[in-house]
Short mmCIF file of C-alpha atoms and ligand atoms in Angstrom, two decimals:
data_model
loop_
_atom_site.label_atom_id
_atom_site.label_comp_id
_atom_site.label_asym_id
_atom_site.label_seq_id
_atom_site.Cartn_x
_atom_site.Cartn_y
_atom_site.Cartn_z
CA MET A 1 19.85 98.79 98.79
CA PRO A 2 16.99 98.05 101.18
CA ILE A 3 19.08 99.82 103.86
CA PRO A 4 22.18 102.01 103.47
CA THR A 5 25.56 100.29 103.01
CA ILE A 6 26.93 102.39 105.87
CA GLU A 7 25.41 105.13 108.01
CA TRP A 8 25.75 107.08 111.24
CA VAL A 9 22.99 106.43 113.76
CA ASP A 10 23.01 108.06 117.22
CA GLY A 11 26.74 108.10 117.82
CA ARG A 12 27.60 104.82 116.19
CA ILE A 13 28.17 103.42 112.71
CA HIS A 14 25.79 100.88 111.21
CA LEU A 15 27.01 98.87 108.23
CA ILE A 16 25.93 95.86 106.22
CA ASP A 17 28.40 93.06 107.00
CA GLN A 18 29.36 92.11 103.43
CA THR A 19 31.34 89.05 104.52
CA LEU A 20 28.02 87.36 105.37
CA LEU A 21 26.32 87.93 102.01
CA PRO A 22 24.55 86.37 100.21
CA ASN A 23 23.61 83.95 102.99
CA GLU A 24 22.80 86.55 105.58
CA PHE A 25 21.79 90.20 105.21
CA LYS A 26 22.80 91.71 108.51
CA GLN A 27 23.76 95.11 109.86
CA ILE A 28 26.53 95.36 112.41
CA TYR A 29 27.38 98.28 114.68
CA CYS A 30 30.73 99.94 115.29
CA ASP A 31 31.04 101.72 118.63
CA ASP A 32 34.72 102.52 118.43
CA VAL A 33 37.38 103.28 115.88
CA GLU A 34 39.04 99.87 116.35
CA SER A 35 35.93 98.09 115.14
CA VAL A 36 35.74 100.41 112.11
CA TRP A 37 39.38 99.57 111.30
CA GLU A 38 38.59 95.87 111.64
CA ALA A 39 35.47 96.20 109.45
CA ILE A 40 37.53 97.82 106.67
CA LYS A 41 40.45 95.38 106.99
CA SER A 42 38.27 92.29 106.97
CA LEU A 43 36.08 93.60 104.09
CA ARG A 44 32.86 93.84 106.10
CA VAL A 45 32.71 97.22 104.38
CA ARG A 46 34.57 97.34 101.07
CA GLY A 47 34.74 98.98 97.67
CA ALA A 48 36.65 102.24 97.28
CA PRO A 49 33.87 104.83 97.88
CA ALA A 50 32.40 102.85 100.79
CA ILE A 51 35.86 102.55 102.37
CA GLY A 52 36.17 106.34 102.06
CA ILE A 53 32.82 106.80 103.80
CA ALA A 54 33.84 104.34 106.53
CA GLY A 55 37.05 106.33 106.99
CA ALA A 56 35.21 109.64 107.31
CA LEU A 57 32.59 108.29 109.73
CA GLY A 58 35.31 106.34 111.57
CA ALA A 59 37.33 109.53 112.07
CA VAL A 60 34.27 111.24 113.54
CA LEU A 61 33.55 108.25 115.78
CA GLY A 62 37.18 108.33 116.95
CA ILE A 63 36.87 111.88 118.30
CA TRP A 64 33.17 111.83 119.18
CA LYS A 65 33.84 111.31 122.90
CA SER A 66 36.98 113.46 122.96
CA LYS A 67 37.45 115.37 126.20
CA ALA A 68 39.83 117.87 124.62
CA THR A 69 39.15 121.44 125.70
CA ASN A 70 41.29 123.21 123.12
CA TYR A 71 41.90 122.85 119.39
CA PRO A 72 45.58 121.72 119.46
CA ASP A 73 44.71 118.79 121.77
CA PHE A 74 41.66 117.95 119.67
CA ALA A 75 43.63 118.13 116.40
CA ALA A 76 46.31 115.84 117.86
CA GLU A 77 43.64 113.30 118.82
CA LEU A 78 42.04 113.53 115.38
CA LYS A 79 45.41 113.00 113.70
CA LYS A 80 46.03 109.89 115.78
CA VAL A 81 42.65 108.52 114.68
CA THR A 82 43.10 109.32 110.97
CA ASP A 83 46.66 107.93 110.95
CA TYR A 84 45.34 104.73 112.48
CA LEU A 85 42.44 104.37 110.01
CA ALA A 86 44.85 105.04 107.15
CA THR A 87 46.68 101.80 108.01
CA SER A 88 43.60 99.63 107.35
CA ARG A 89 43.92 99.21 103.56
CA PRO A 90 46.40 100.94 101.24
CA THR A 91 45.06 100.86 97.67
CA ALA A 92 41.70 102.69 97.51
CA VAL A 93 42.63 106.37 97.45
CA ASN A 94 39.10 107.30 98.58
CA LEU A 95 40.12 106.39 102.13
CA PHE A 96 42.96 108.92 102.22
CA TRP A 97 40.89 111.47 100.32
CA ALA A 98 38.09 111.25 102.90
CA LEU A 99 40.42 111.32 105.93
CA THR A 100 42.14 114.41 104.52
CA ARG A 101 38.78 116.09 104.01
CA ILE A 102 37.87 115.55 107.65
CA GLU A 103 41.26 116.88 108.82
CA GLN A 104 40.98 119.94 106.57
CA THR A 105 37.46 120.65 107.78
CA ALA A 106 38.66 120.58 111.39
CA GLU A 107 41.46 123.01 110.55
CA LYS A 108 39.07 125.32 108.75
CA HIS A 109 36.76 125.49 111.77
CA LYS A 110 39.38 125.45 114.50
CA ASP A 111 37.95 128.51 116.20
CA LEU A 112 34.71 126.75 117.10
CA GLU A 113 33.96 125.25 120.51
CA ILE A 114 35.07 121.59 120.50
CA GLU A 115 31.52 120.25 120.83
CA GLN A 116 30.42 122.38 117.88
CA LEU A 117 33.43 121.28 115.88
CA LYS A 118 32.48 117.63 116.37
CA GLY A 119 29.10 118.41 114.82
CA VAL A 120 30.74 120.14 111.86
CA LEU A 121 32.92 117.07 111.24
CA LEU A 122 29.89 114.80 111.32
CA ASP A 123 28.17 117.11 108.82
CA GLU A 124 31.22 116.83 106.58
CA ALA A 125 31.15 113.02 106.72
CA GLN A 126 27.43 113.17 105.84
CA ASN A 127 28.29 115.52 102.95
CA ILE A 128 30.73 112.90 101.65
CA ILE A 129 27.91 110.35 101.69
CA GLU A 130 25.43 112.66 99.95
CA GLU A 131 28.00 113.68 97.34
CA ASP A 132 28.80 110.03 96.66
CA ARG A 133 25.12 109.32 96.10
CA ALA A 134 24.93 112.10 93.54
CA ARG A 135 28.19 111.05 91.87
CA CYS A 136 27.03 107.47 91.47
CA ARG A 137 23.75 108.57 89.88
CA ALA A 138 25.62 110.86 87.49
CA ILE A 139 28.02 108.06 86.55
CA GLY A 140 24.98 105.93 85.75
CA GLN A 141 23.50 108.64 83.54
CA HIS A 142 26.72 109.25 81.61
CA GLY A 143 27.52 105.56 81.20
CA LEU A 144 24.02 104.69 80.08
CA ASN A 145 24.73 106.19 76.66
CA LEU A 146 27.51 103.65 76.07
CA LEU A 147 25.08 100.75 76.20
CA ARG A 148 22.71 99.63 73.48
CA ASN A 149 19.51 97.72 73.83
CA GLY A 150 20.34 94.01 73.96
CA ASP A 151 23.96 94.43 75.12
CA THR A 152 25.63 91.96 77.45
CA ILE A 153 28.24 93.40 79.80
CA LEU A 154 31.00 91.62 81.64
CA THR A 155 31.98 92.94 85.07
CA HIS A 156 34.56 91.96 87.67
CA CYS A 157 34.40 92.17 91.48
CA ASN A 158 31.64 94.37 92.92
CA ALA A 159 31.29 98.02 92.06
CA GLY A 160 27.66 98.25 93.10
CA GLY A 161 25.59 99.80 95.85
CA LEU A 162 27.44 97.78 98.46
CA ALA A 163 30.75 99.31 97.35
CA THR A 164 29.43 102.89 97.57
CA SER A 165 26.82 104.96 99.38
CA ASP A 166 24.06 103.15 97.49
CA TYR A 167 24.01 102.96 93.68
CA GLY A 168 27.45 101.86 92.61
CA THR A 169 29.77 102.89 89.80
CA ALA A 170 30.13 100.11 87.21
CA LEU A 171 26.78 98.71 88.32
CA ALA A 172 25.26 102.21 88.30
CA VAL A 173 25.66 102.14 84.52
CA MET A 174 23.79 98.84 84.39
CA PHE A 175 21.10 99.96 86.85
CA SER A 176 20.55 103.17 84.86
CA ALA A 177 20.36 101.32 81.55
CA HIS A 178 17.89 98.85 83.02
CA GLU A 179 15.79 101.63 84.60
CA SER A 180 15.72 103.50 81.28
CA GLY A 181 14.14 100.46 79.66
CA LYS A 182 17.17 99.03 77.88
CA ASN A 183 17.24 95.27 77.82
CA ILE A 184 20.70 94.36 79.09
CA SER A 185 22.34 91.24 80.50
CA VAL A 186 25.44 90.86 82.64
CA TYR A 187 28.13 88.21 83.03
CA ALA A 188 29.67 88.50 86.51
CA ASP A 189 33.16 87.13 87.15
CA GLU A 190 33.06 85.32 90.48
CA THR A 191 36.28 87.14 91.50
CA ARG A 192 38.68 84.91 93.37
CA PRO A 193 39.76 84.68 96.09
CA LEU A 194 36.95 86.34 98.08
CA LEU A 195 34.16 86.05 95.52
CA GLN A 196 32.81 89.60 95.55
CA GLY A 197 31.40 88.95 92.06
CA ALA A 198 29.55 85.79 93.04
CA ARG A 199 28.47 86.84 96.51
CA LEU A 200 27.74 90.54 95.98
CA THR A 201 27.40 91.51 92.30
CA ALA A 202 25.21 88.55 91.38
CA TRP A 203 23.09 89.27 94.47
CA GLU A 204 22.71 92.98 93.71
CA LEU A 205 21.85 92.45 90.05
CA MET A 206 19.31 89.76 90.86
CA GLN A 207 17.71 92.07 93.45
CA ALA A 208 17.42 94.72 90.73
CA GLY A 209 15.85 92.26 88.30
CA ILE A 210 18.77 92.41 85.84
CA ASP A 211 19.60 89.23 83.95
CA VAL A 212 22.93 88.00 85.38
CA THR A 213 25.04 84.93 84.65
CA LEU A 214 27.85 83.94 86.97
CA ILE A 215 31.15 82.67 85.54
CA CYS A 216 34.43 81.63 87.10
CA ASP A 217 37.19 84.16 86.38
CA ASN A 218 38.96 81.78 84.01
CA MET A 219 35.88 81.49 81.77
CA ALA A 220 35.91 85.09 80.55
CA ALA A 221 38.08 84.40 77.49
CA GLN A 222 35.81 81.64 76.27
CA VAL A 223 32.67 83.70 76.87
CA MET A 224 34.16 86.59 74.87
CA LYS A 225 35.29 84.27 72.08
CA GLU A 226 31.74 82.93 71.83
CA GLY A 227 30.65 86.51 71.06
CA LYS A 228 28.52 86.83 74.16
CA ILE A 229 30.01 90.11 75.47
CA GLN A 230 29.57 93.60 73.95
CA CYS A 231 31.62 95.50 76.57
CA ALA A 232 33.30 95.20 79.95
CA ILE A 233 32.67 97.73 82.75
CA VAL A 234 34.58 97.67 86.04
CA GLY A 235 35.11 99.96 89.01
CA ALA A 236 38.39 101.38 90.31
CA ASP A 237 40.30 101.80 93.55
CA ARG A 238 42.76 104.39 92.31
CA ILE A 239 43.33 106.01 88.93
CA ALA A 240 46.69 107.64 88.20
CA ALA A 241 47.07 110.85 86.16
CA ASN A 242 47.84 108.87 82.99
CA GLY A 243 44.69 106.72 83.36
CA ASP A 244 46.40 103.57 84.69
CA THR A 245 43.76 102.02 86.94
CA ALA A 246 44.05 99.85 90.05
CA ASN A 247 41.07 97.59 90.62
CA LYS A 248 40.41 94.14 92.04
CA ILE A 249 42.96 91.52 91.07
CA GLY A 250 41.94 89.97 87.76
CA THR A 251 40.73 93.23 86.22
CA TYR A 252 43.93 93.48 84.15
CA ASN A 253 43.24 89.98 82.75
CA VAL A 254 39.76 91.13 81.69
CA ALA A 255 41.21 94.22 79.98
CA ILE A 256 43.72 92.13 78.02
CA LEU A 257 41.02 89.69 76.98
CA ALA A 258 38.75 92.55 75.92
CA LYS A 259 41.53 94.02 73.77
CA VAL A 260 42.22 90.70 72.06
CA HIS A 261 38.52 90.25 71.33
CA ASP A 262 38.04 93.87 70.22
CA ILE A 263 35.54 94.59 73.01
CA PRO A 264 35.38 98.06 74.65
CA PHE A 265 36.71 98.09 78.22
CA TYR A 266 35.30 100.85 80.44
CA VAL A 267 36.21 101.98 83.96
CA ALA A 268 33.51 103.72 86.02
CA ALA A 269 34.58 105.71 89.09
CA PRO A 270 33.88 108.96 90.92
CA THR A 271 36.55 111.66 90.79
CA SER A 272 37.27 110.88 94.47
CA THR A 273 39.06 107.81 93.07
CA LEU A 274 41.43 109.89 90.92
CA ASP A 275 44.94 110.29 92.28
CA LEU A 276 46.43 112.88 89.97
CA SER A 277 49.47 113.16 92.26
CA LEU A 278 50.67 109.86 90.80
CA LYS A 279 51.98 110.08 87.26
CA THR A 280 51.49 106.40 86.48
CA GLY A 281 49.96 103.29 87.98
CA ASP A 282 53.41 101.93 88.87
CA LEU A 283 53.26 104.18 91.93
CA ILE A 284 49.95 102.80 93.24
CA PRO A 285 50.44 100.78 96.46
CA ILE A 286 49.09 97.28 96.01
CA GLU A 287 47.61 95.59 99.06
CA GLN A 288 48.84 92.10 99.86
CA ARG A 289 46.34 89.84 101.59
CA ALA A 290 46.73 86.86 103.91
CA ALA A 291 47.54 83.44 102.43
CA GLU A 292 44.52 81.90 104.16
CA GLU A 293 42.18 83.85 101.88
CA VAL A 294 43.55 81.72 99.03
CA THR A 295 44.09 78.41 100.81
CA GLU A 296 40.98 78.34 103.00
CA GLY A 297 38.88 81.29 101.97
CA PHE A 298 35.56 79.97 103.19
CA GLY A 299 36.58 77.59 105.93
CA SER A 300 37.60 74.58 103.91
CA ARG A 301 41.26 73.93 103.10
CA THR A 302 41.88 73.89 99.33
CA ALA A 303 45.71 73.69 99.22
CA PRO A 304 48.40 71.73 101.04
CA GLU A 305 49.47 73.00 104.46
CA GLY A 306 52.63 75.09 104.19
CA VAL A 307 52.31 75.92 100.48
CA LYS A 308 53.74 79.32 99.51
CA VAL A 309 51.07 81.84 98.47
CA TYR A 310 51.28 85.21 96.72
CA SER A 311 48.09 87.24 97.03
CA PRO A 312 48.00 90.80 95.66
CA ALA A 313 44.46 92.13 96.15
CA PHE A 314 44.63 94.53 93.19
CA ASP A 315 46.27 94.89 89.81
CA VAL A 316 46.86 97.90 87.61
CA THR A 317 45.34 97.98 84.14
CA PRO A 318 47.49 100.11 81.83
CA ALA A 319 45.67 103.09 80.36
CA HIS A 320 46.20 101.92 76.77
CA LEU A 321 43.78 99.03 77.44
CA ILE A 322 41.02 101.34 78.71
CA THR A 323 38.54 102.59 76.11
CA ALA A 324 37.09 105.32 78.36
CA ILE A 325 36.71 106.31 82.01
CA ILE A 326 33.23 107.25 83.20
CA THR A 327 33.10 109.71 86.09
CA GLU A 328 30.32 111.89 87.46
CA LYS A 329 31.66 114.69 85.30
CA GLY A 330 31.35 112.83 82.02
CA ILE A 331 33.25 110.36 79.87
CA ALA A 332 37.03 110.77 79.69
CA HIS A 333 38.78 109.46 76.60
CA PRO A 334 42.51 109.00 75.93
CA PRO A 335 44.87 110.74 76.26
CA TYR A 336 43.92 110.61 79.93
CA GLU A 337 46.67 113.01 81.03
CA GLU A 338 44.51 115.68 79.40
CA SER A 339 40.97 114.39 79.88
CA LEU A 340 41.45 113.52 83.58
CA ALA A 341 43.35 116.68 84.44
CA SER A 342 40.18 118.71 83.96
CA GLN A 343 38.17 116.31 86.17
CA GLY A 344 40.30 116.51 89.35
CA ASP A 345 38.20 116.39 92.53
O1 MRU B 1 38.78 94.32 97.90
P1 MRU B 1 37.54 95.07 97.55
O2 MRU B 1 36.33 94.21 97.56
O3 MRU B 1 37.39 96.32 98.38
O4 MRU B 1 37.75 95.54 96.05
C1 MRU B 1 36.76 96.33 95.46
C2 MRU B 1 37.01 96.66 94.04
O5 MRU B 1 38.02 96.31 93.47
C3 MRU B 1 35.99 97.54 93.37
O6 MRU B 1 35.91 97.23 92.01
C4 MRU B 1 36.41 99.01 93.51
O7 MRU B 1 36.69 99.32 94.85
C5 MRU B 1 35.39 99.93 92.99
S1 MRU B 1 33.96 99.99 94.02
C6 MRU B 1 32.88 101.09 93.35
#
């Protein structure tokens, strides 16, 4: 990324407004917690790790001007802020993970002066960013070994630098392979309805000089049948203890197609995306999005007025369709109950 996806600058949050890409590369500023909530909800900042970072920085922003003079009042204010941010989007567990980390840090340092405590919480949010950077690089290094020179990879949605602190998860594997001199190519699903694949993944890969071909989501089967794809790599929003994985709607389709065509299907995610408290993916909350995103996603009406719309933003790929899960700690293979248990964050 030429500039960070999201950062704290002098008491406010700067973030790349991803709804404007690829036409406009613009940073916006959040001065209050309401604008952070809105930025998450409307996908100005998106992708599980980046949502987590926005949550952590948003929590700090929410208490930054607190006038509380004692810890109980401060903690009550912080709780109000974290509860509010937690209502922005339900599926990516990174959001709840990051909010909990900020709350726990406050509790741990409750004996500090309030002004000092604010600084400690900001440091913790910055730690989350730095850790994410390191995790993404490690994912890239581990995943790199799964790719051979000349491979073509199919990916869905955007699990790149824009979705994280800066290097991505699924795309980290591709960036690392490319940087290590492997000649790889990528097919990017456009990813209906909001086109994260077309607008963001294609843009990121082109910026990195990686050969990328855009396809509509419904072309993946044909492309696989033509023998063009050697593996699929996607990101994740939440991974249950048994390996079932929630990711952008349409990921499950890709996994089924990969199985039918005998193509390895990999998930790449940091351990902050694991939710080992959930036994299976059936328990993962799936966000429902507004009908207008399907009927007039980019300003022009593409369906009759009044038509009924169903728009889940994520689906859950069953673990049995996943060849391996790449985290910063290494490559987890089935059975995931065992291999993920030792990777818990
Ligand atoms: O709705 P989005 O754009 O936030 O969905 C993003 C995805 O599904 C990503 O694949 C996932 O969050 C992983 S990002 C490293």
